């Protein structure tokens, strides 16, 4: 009986972690990816206009 309770708790914890990971992935796709694409486009325009790469 104790093994069933421990198994149920473990499955619950895993489900919460998976849900949090999927929520974080959704946030990354909605927010971070467009910002990264815009930054890459700005970098390419800078390289095309100036003819040189920036020194970071």
Backbone as numpy.savetxt, mean C-alpha at the origin, in Angstrom:
# Nx Ny Nz CAx CAy CAz Cx Cy Cz
-11.97 -29.63 23.98 -12.79 -28.43 23.98 -11.92 -27.16 23.98
-10.81 -27.19 24.72 -9.93 -26.01 24.75 -9.29 -25.76 23.39
-9.00 -26.86 22.67 -8.39 -26.69 21.34 -9.35 -25.99 20.38
-10.64 -26.29 20.50 -11.62 -25.65 19.63 -11.69 -24.16 19.93
-11.66 -23.80 21.20 -11.71 -22.38 21.58 -10.45 -21.66 21.08
-9.29 -22.28 21.26 -8.04 -21.67 20.79 -8.04 -21.53 19.27
-8.58 -22.54 18.57 -8.66 -22.48 17.12 -9.58 -21.34 16.69
-10.72 -21.19 17.36 -11.65 -20.12 17.01 -11.02 -18.74 17.25
-10.30 -18.59 18.34 -9.63 -17.32 18.63 -8.55 -17.04 17.58
-7.78 -18.06 17.21 -6.73 -17.88 16.20 -7.34 -17.49 14.85
-8.43 -18.14 14.47 -9.09 -17.81 13.20 -9.62 -16.38 13.24
-10.17 -15.97 14.38 -10.67 -14.60 14.52 -9.56 -13.57 14.39
-8.43 -13.84 15.03 -7.29 -12.91 14.95 -6.77 -12.83 13.52
-6.65 -13.97 12.85 -6.18 -13.99 11.46 -7.14 -13.22 10.56
-8.45 -13.38 10.79 -9.44 -12.67 9.98 -9.32 -11.16 10.17
-9.10 -10.71 11.40 -8.95 -9.27 11.66 -7.69 -8.74 10.98
-6.59 -9.49 11.05 -5.34 -9.05 10.42 -5.50 -8.98 8.90
-6.16 -9.97 8.30 -6.38 -9.97 6.85 -7.26 -8.79 6.45
-8.30 -8.53 7.24 -9.19 -7.40 6.95 -8.41 -6.08 7.02
-7.57 -5.92 8.02 -6.77 -4.69 8.15 -5.80 -4.56 6.98
-5.19 -5.66 6.56 -4.25 -5.62 5.44 -4.96 -5.23 4.15
-6.15 -5.77 3.92 -6.89 -5.42 2.71 -7.35 -3.96 2.74
-7.72 -3.47 3.91 -8.11 -2.06 4.03 -6.91 -1.16 3.74
-5.75 -1.52 4.25 -4.53 -0.74 4.00 -4.15 -0.78 2.53
-4.32 -1.94 1.90 -4.03 -2.06 0.47 -4.98 -1.19 -0.34
-6.25 -1.19 0.03 -7.22 -0.33 -0.66 -6.85 1.13 -0.53
-6.42 1.55 0.66 -5.98 2.94 0.87 -4.77 3.25 -0.01
-3.83 2.31 -0.08 -2.62 2.53 -0.87 -2.96 2.68 -2.34
-3.89 1.88 -2.83 -4.24 1.95 -4.25 -4.99 3.25 -4.55
-5.87 3.69 -3.64 -6.65 4.90 -3.88 -5.85 6.18 -3.69
-4.90 6.21 -2.77 -4.23 7.47 -2.41 -2.78 7.50 -2.88
-2.00 6.50 -2.51 -0.56 6.55 -2.75 -0.23 6.35 -4.22
-0.92 5.45 -4.89 -0.61 5.16 -6.29 -0.80 6.38 -7.20
-1.91 7.11 -7.12 -2.03 8.31 -7.97 -0.96 9.36 -7.67
-0.59 9.52 -6.39 0.47 10.47 -6.05 1.79 10.03 -6.66
2.08 8.73 -6.61 3.32 8.22 -7.20 3.33 8.41 -8.71
2.19 8.20 -9.35 2.12 8.39 -10.80 2.34 9.85 -11.16
1.72 10.77 -10.40 1.93 12.20 -10.67 3.37 12.61 -10.44
4.00 12.07 -9.40 5.40 12.40 -9.14 6.29 11.89 -10.27
6.01 10.70 -10.79 6.80 10.16 -11.90 6.62 11.01 -13.15
5.40 11.45 -13.42 5.15 12.30 -14.59 5.90 13.63 -14.45
5.87 14.20 -13.24 6.59 15.46 -13.01 8.09 15.26 -13.20
8.61 14.13 -12.75 10.04 13.83 -12.93 10.38 13.73 -14.42
9.54 13.03 -15.18 9.80 12.88 -16.61 9.75 14.23 -17.32
8.79 15.08 -16.96 8.71 16.41 -17.57 9.96 17.23 -17.23
10.41 17.14 -15.98 11.62 17.87 -15.57 12.82 17.41 -16.39
12.96 16.10 -16.58 14.09 15.57 -17.35 13.99 16.02 -18.80
12.78 16.00 -19.37 12.63 16.40 -20.76 12.89 17.90 -20.95
12.46 18.73 -20.00 12.61 20.18 -20.15 14.05 20.61 -19.91
14.67 20.10 -18.84 16.02 20.55 -18.49 17.11 19.76 -19.20
16.81 18.56 -19.60 17.81 17.73 -20.26 18.78 17.07 -19.30
18.52 17.15 -18.01 19.40 16.49 -17.04 18.56 15.94 -15.89
19.16 15.01 -15.18 18.48 14.39 -14.06 18.76 15.19 -12.79
17.78 15.27 -11.90 18.01 16.02 -10.65 18.95 15.26 -9.72
19.71 16.00 -8.94 20.59 15.39 -7.94 19.88 15.40 -6.59
19.52 14.22 -6.13 18.82 14.11 -4.85 19.80 13.90 -3.74
